[in-house]
Short mmCIF file of C-alpha atoms in Angstrom, two decimals:
data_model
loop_
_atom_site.label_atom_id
_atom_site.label_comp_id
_atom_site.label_asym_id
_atom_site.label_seq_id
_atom_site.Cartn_x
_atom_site.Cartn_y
_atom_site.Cartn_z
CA UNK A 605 9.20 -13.00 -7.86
CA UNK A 606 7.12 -9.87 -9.18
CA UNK A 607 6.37 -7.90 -6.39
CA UNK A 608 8.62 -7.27 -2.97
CA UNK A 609 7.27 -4.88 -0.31
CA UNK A 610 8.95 -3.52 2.77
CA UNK A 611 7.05 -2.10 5.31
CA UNK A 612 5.10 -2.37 8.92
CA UNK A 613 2.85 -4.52 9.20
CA UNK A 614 0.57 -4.76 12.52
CA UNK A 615 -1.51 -6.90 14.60
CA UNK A 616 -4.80 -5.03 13.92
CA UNK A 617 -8.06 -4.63 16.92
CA UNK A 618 -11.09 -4.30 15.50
CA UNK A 619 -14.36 -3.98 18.24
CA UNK A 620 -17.48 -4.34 17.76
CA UNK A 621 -19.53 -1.01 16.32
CA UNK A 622 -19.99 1.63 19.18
CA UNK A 623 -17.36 3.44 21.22
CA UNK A 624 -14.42 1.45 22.16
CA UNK A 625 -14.83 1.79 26.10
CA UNK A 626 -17.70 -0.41 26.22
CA UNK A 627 -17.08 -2.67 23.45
CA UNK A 628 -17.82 -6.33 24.60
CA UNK A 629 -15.82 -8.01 22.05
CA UNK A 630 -13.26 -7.39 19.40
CA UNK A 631 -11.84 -9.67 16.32
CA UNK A 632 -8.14 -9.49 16.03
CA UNK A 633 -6.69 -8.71 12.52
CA UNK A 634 -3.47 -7.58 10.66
CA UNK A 635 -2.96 -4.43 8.31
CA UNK A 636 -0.48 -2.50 6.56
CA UNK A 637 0.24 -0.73 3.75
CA UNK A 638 2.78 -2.87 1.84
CA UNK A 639 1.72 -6.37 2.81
CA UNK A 640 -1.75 -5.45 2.06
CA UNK A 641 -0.88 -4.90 -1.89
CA UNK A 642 1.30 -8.31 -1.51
CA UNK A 643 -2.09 -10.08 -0.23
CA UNK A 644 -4.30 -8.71 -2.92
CA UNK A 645 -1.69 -9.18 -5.71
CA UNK A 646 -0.99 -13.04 -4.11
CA UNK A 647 -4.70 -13.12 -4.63
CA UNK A 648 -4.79 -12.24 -8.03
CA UNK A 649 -2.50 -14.69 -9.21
CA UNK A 650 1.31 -13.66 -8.70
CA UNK A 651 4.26 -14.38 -6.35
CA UNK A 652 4.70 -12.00 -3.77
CA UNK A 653 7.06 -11.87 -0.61
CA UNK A 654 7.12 -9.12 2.02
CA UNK A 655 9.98 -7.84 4.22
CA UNK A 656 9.77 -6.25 7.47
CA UNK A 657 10.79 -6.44 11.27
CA UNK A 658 8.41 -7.64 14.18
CA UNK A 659 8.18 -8.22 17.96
CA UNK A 660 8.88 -12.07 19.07
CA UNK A 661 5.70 -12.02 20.41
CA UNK A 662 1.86 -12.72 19.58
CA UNK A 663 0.99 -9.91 17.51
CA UNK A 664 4.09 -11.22 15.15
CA UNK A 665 3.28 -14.48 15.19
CA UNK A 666 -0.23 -13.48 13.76
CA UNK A 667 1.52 -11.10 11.51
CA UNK A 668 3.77 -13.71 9.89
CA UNK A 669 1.15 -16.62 10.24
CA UNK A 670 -1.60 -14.71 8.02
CA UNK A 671 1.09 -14.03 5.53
CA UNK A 672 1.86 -17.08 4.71
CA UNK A 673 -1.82 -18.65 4.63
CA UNK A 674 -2.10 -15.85 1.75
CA UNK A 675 0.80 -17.54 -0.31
CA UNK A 676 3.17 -14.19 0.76
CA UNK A 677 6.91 -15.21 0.95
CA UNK A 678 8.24 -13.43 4.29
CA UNK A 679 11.61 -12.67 5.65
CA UNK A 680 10.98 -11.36 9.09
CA UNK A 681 13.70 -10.15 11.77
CA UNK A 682 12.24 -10.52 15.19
CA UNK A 683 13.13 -8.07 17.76
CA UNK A 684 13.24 -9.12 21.66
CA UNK A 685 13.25 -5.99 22.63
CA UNK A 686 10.59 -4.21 20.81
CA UNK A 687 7.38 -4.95 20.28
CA UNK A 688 5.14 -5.73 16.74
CA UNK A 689 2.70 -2.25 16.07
CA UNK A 690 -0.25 -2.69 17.08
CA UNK A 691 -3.28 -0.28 15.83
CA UNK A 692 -7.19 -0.30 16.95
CA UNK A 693 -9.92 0.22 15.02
CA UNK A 694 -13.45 1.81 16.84
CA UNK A 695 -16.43 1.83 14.54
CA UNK A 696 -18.51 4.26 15.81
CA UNK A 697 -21.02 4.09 12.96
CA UNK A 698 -21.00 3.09 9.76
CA UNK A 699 -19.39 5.79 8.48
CA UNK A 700 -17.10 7.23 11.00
CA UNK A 701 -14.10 4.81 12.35
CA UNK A 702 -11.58 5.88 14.94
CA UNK A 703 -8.08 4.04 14.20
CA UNK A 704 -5.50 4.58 17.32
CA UNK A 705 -2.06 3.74 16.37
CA UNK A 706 0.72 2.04 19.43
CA UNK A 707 3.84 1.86 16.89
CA UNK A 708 6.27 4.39 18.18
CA UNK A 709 8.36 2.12 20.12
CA UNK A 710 7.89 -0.78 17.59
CA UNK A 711 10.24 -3.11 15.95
CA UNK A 712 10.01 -1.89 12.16
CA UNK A 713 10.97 1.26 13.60
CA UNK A 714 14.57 -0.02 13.01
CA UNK A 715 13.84 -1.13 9.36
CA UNK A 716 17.34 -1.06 7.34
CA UNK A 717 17.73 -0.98 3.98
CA UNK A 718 19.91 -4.50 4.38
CA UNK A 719 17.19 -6.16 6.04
CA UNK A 720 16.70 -7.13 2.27
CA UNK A 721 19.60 -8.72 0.55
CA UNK A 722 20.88 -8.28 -3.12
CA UNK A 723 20.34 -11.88 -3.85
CA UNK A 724 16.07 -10.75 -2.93
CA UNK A 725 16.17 -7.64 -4.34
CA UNK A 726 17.13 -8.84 -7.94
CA UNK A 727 14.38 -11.56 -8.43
CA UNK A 728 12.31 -8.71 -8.02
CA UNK A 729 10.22 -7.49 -11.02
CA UNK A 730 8.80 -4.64 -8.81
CA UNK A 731 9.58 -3.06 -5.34
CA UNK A 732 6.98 -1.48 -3.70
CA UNK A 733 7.35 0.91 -0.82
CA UNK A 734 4.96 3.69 1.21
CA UNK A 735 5.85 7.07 2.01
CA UNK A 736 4.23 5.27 5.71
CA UNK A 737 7.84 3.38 6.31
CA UNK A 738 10.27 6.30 6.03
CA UNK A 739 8.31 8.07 8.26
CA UNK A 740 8.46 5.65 11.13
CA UNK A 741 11.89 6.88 12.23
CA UNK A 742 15.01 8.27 10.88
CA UNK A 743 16.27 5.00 10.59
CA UNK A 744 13.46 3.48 8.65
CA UNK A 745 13.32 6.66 6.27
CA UNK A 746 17.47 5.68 5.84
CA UNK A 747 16.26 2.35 4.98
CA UNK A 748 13.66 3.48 2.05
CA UNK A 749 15.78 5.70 0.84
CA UNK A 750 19.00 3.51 -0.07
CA UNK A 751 16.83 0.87 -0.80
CA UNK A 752 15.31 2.64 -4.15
CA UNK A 753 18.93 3.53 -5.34
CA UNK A 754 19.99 -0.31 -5.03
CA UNK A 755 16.51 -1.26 -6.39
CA UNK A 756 17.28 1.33 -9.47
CA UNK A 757 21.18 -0.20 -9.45
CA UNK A 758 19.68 -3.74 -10.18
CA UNK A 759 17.04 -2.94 -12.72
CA UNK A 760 14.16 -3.32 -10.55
CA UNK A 761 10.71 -1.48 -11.24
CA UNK A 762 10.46 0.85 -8.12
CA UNK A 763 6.69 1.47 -6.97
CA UNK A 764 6.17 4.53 -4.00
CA UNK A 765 2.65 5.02 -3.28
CA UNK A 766 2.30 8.56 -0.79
CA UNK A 767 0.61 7.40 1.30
CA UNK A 768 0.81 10.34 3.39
CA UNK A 769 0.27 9.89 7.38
CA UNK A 770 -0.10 13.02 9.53
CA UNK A 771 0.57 11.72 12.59
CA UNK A 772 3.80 10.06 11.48
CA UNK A 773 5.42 13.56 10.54
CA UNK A 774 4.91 16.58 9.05
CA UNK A 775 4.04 17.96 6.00
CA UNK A 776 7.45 19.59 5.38
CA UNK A 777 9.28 16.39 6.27
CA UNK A 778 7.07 14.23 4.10
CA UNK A 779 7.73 16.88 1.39
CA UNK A 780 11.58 16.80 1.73
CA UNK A 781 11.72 13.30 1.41
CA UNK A 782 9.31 13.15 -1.97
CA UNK A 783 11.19 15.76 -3.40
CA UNK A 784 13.62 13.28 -2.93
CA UNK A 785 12.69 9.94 -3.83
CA UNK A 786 9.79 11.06 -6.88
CA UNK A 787 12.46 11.61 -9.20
CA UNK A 788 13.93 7.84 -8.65
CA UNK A 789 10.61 5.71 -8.48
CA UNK A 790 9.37 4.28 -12.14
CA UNK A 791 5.64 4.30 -10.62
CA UNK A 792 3.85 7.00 -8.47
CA UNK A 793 0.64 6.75 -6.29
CA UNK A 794 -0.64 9.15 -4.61
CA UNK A 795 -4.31 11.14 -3.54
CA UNK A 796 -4.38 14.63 -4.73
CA UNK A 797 -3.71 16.16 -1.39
CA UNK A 798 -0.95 13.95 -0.99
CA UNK A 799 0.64 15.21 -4.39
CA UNK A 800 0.24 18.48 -2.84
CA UNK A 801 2.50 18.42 -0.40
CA UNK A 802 5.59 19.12 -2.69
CA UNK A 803 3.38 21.66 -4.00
CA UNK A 804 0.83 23.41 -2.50
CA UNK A 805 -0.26 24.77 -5.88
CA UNK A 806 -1.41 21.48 -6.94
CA UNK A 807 -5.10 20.92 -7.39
CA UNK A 808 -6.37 19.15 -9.93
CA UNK A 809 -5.35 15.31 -11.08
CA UNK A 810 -3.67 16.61 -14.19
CA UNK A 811 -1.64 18.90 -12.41
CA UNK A 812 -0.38 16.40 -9.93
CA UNK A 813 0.53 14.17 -12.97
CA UNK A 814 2.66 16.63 -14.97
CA UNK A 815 4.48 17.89 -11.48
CA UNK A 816 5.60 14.65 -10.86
CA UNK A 817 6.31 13.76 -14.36
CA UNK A 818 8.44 16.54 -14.86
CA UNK A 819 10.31 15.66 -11.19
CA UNK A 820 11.32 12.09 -13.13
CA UNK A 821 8.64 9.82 -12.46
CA UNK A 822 8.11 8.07 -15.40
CA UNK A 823 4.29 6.65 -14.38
CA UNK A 824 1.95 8.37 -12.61
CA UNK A 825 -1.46 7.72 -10.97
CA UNK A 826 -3.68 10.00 -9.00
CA UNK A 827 -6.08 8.01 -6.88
CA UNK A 828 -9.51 10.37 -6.10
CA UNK A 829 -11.74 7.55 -4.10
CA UNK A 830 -15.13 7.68 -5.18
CA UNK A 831 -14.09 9.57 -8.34
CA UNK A 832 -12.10 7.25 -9.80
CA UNK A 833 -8.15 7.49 -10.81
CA UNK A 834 -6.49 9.46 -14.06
CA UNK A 835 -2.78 8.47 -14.74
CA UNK A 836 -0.54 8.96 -17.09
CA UNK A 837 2.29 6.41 -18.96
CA UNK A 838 4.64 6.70 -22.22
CA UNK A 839 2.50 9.95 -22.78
CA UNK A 840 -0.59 8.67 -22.48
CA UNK A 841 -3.31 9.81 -20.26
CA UNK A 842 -6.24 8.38 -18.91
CA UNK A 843 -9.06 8.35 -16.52
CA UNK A 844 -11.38 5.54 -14.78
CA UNK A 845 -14.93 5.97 -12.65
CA UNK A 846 -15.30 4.39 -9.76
CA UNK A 847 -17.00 0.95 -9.64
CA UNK A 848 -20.33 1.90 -7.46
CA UNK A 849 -20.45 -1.03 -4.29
CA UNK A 850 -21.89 -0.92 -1.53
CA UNK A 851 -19.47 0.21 0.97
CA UNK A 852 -18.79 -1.22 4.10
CA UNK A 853 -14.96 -0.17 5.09
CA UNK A 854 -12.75 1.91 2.51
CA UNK A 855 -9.77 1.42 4.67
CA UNK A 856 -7.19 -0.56 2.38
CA UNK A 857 -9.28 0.08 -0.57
CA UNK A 858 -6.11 2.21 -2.01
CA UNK A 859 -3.74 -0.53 -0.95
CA UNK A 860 -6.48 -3.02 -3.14
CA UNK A 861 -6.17 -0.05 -5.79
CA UNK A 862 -2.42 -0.38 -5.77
CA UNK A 863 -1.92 -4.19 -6.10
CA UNK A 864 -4.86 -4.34 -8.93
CA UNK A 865 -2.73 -2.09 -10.85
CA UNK A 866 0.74 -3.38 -10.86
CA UNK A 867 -0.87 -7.10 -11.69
CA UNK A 868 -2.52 -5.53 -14.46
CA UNK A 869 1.01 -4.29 -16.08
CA UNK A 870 2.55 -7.29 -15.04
CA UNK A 871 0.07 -8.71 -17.34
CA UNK A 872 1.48 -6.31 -20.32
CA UNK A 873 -2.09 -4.68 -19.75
CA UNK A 874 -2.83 -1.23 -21.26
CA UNK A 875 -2.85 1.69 -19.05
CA UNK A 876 -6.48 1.66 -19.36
CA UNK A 877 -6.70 -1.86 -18.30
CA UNK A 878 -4.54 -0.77 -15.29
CA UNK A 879 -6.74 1.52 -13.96
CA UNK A 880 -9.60 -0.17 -14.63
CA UNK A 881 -8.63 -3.17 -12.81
CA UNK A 882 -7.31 -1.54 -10.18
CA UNK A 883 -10.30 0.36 -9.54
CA UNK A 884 -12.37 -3.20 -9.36
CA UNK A 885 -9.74 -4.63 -6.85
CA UNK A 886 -10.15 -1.24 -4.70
CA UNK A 887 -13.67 -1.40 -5.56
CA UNK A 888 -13.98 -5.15 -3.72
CA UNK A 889 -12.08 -4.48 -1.04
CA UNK A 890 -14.59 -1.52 0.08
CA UNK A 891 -17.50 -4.32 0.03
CA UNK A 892 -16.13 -6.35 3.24
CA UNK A 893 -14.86 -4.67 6.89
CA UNK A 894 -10.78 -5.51 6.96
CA UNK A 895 -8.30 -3.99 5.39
CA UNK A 896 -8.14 -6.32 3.19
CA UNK A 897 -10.04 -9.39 3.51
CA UNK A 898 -12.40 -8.35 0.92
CA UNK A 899 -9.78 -8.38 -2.45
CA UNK A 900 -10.79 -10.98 -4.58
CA UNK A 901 -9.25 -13.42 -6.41
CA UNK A 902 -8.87 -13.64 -10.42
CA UNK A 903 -11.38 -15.75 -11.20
CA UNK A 904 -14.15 -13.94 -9.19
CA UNK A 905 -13.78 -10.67 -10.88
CA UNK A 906 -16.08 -11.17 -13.44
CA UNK A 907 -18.48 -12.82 -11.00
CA UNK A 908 -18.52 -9.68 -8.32
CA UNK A 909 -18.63 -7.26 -11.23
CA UNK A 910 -20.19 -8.92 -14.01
CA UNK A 911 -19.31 -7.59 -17.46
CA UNK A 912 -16.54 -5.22 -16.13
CA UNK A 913 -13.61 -7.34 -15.51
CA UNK A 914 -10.54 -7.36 -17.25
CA UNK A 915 -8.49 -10.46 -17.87
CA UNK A 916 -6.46 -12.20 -20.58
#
């Protein structure tokens, strides 16, 4: 298996442009974090299997349905007690959506770190976790947290992407537990604010990479939307543009980002190559409304984005 992800996953609402009140009709959806980078690197050609906890009800069995018609492996345990998230999406214009999160009560908010088993966990190449699970609950943060050390125990690539969520917890939480877990992931993602929160003095790409880099992190990528990505592996630093699209939804587009990136060194790519195919992936998914129903697949890289794909 290369890549393993643990993490929420919800059924998703999305209605139809204009405020939500009135909205005639809606398309229901999935979306999260981690099984978003499993779908776009299942996409792009590698085995993938996600781990998490719904509801026994609909919104799960959409969950774990879509999953699987994207060639994810899943290991689900289903709560009766507590329901799958659920989040809503309002697209008031083009530019400005509303997303309105029900997950408080939910079932991953009892994630533990055993929900994944040794046996899973070693045919691993590369775990790949959010800073969004550990701050579901205490329990779920637990969970993360143990998880890297017995990732780390079994020689498996640890990935932790930021992904920073304000109304999850606060700054000083998310800080505490990055201060924390930084120093034992291989791979770090993050947005520069989001690399700011263990230091506020942080504020420029370069200083986000050598803060983190001296923590322990032994790869680093800052991800700055529309300006690209600069990262930094086995002392080398470098920077990609952005891919110009025409954008329809940028939600997931870091997720696309993510999974375009740890294919790429999968692939023994350069880190170059890394973030230039990770900025393609991320640059695809912003082309097509879903969070990520837009990533492509290998073989139409080079026909989205002719004469900038990168394959071997």
């Amino acid at each position: 298996m290369d890549v393993l992800t643990f993490g929420e996953t919800m059924g998703l609402v999305v209605a139809e442009p204009g405020p939500l009140e009135f909205a005639g009709s809606a398309q229901l959806r999935i979306g999260g974090a981690e099984s978003n980078v499993a779908i776009v690197a299942s996409r792009l050609g590698r085995s993938t299997h996600w781990v998490s906890r719904i509801g026994d009800d609909a919104f799960g069995r959409l969950v774990e349905r879509t999953l699987r018609a994207e060639e994810v492996g899943v290991t689900v345990i289903r709560d009766p007690q507590r329901p799958t998230g659920l989040m809503v999406k309002e697209r008031r214009s083009r530019t400005l959506q509303r997303v309105r999160y029900y997950r408080s009560t939910s079932a991953a908010t009892k994630l533990a770190h055993d929900d994944i088993d040794d046996d899973l966990l070693s045919r691993a190449s590369i775990l790949h976790v959010t800073g969004i699970t550990p701050a579901l609950s205490p329990e779920a943060r637990d969970a993360v947290d143990t998880l890297i050390d017995r990732a780390r125990a079994l020689g498996v690539t640890v990935s932790l992407d930021i992904n920073y969520r304000s109304a999850l917890w606060t700054r000083s939480e998310a800080a505490a537990f990055l201060s924390s877990a930084i120093p034992r992931c291989d791979i770090v993602f993050g947005g520069l604010d989001e690399f700011a929160l263990v230091d506020p003095g942080i504020v420029t790409a370069d200083a986000a990479i050598e803060d983190a880099l001296a923590r322990g992190a032994a790869e680093v990528i800052v991800k700055l939307g529309d300006r690209g990505a600069v990262g930094e592996r086995d002392g080398h630093r470098a920077a990609v543009e952005a891919t110009p699209v025409d954008v329809v939804d940028t939600v997931g587009a870091g997720d696309a980002f993510v999974g375009g990136y740890l294919v790429a060194r999968l692939d023994g790519l350069t880190l170059d190559e890394c973030l230039a195919l990770g900025g393609l992936v991320g640059a695809a998914a912003c082309t097509v409304a879903g969070d990520w129903e837009g990533a492509p697949r290998r073989e139409e890289l080079s026909q989205l984005f002719d004469g900038h794909s990168v394959s071997r």
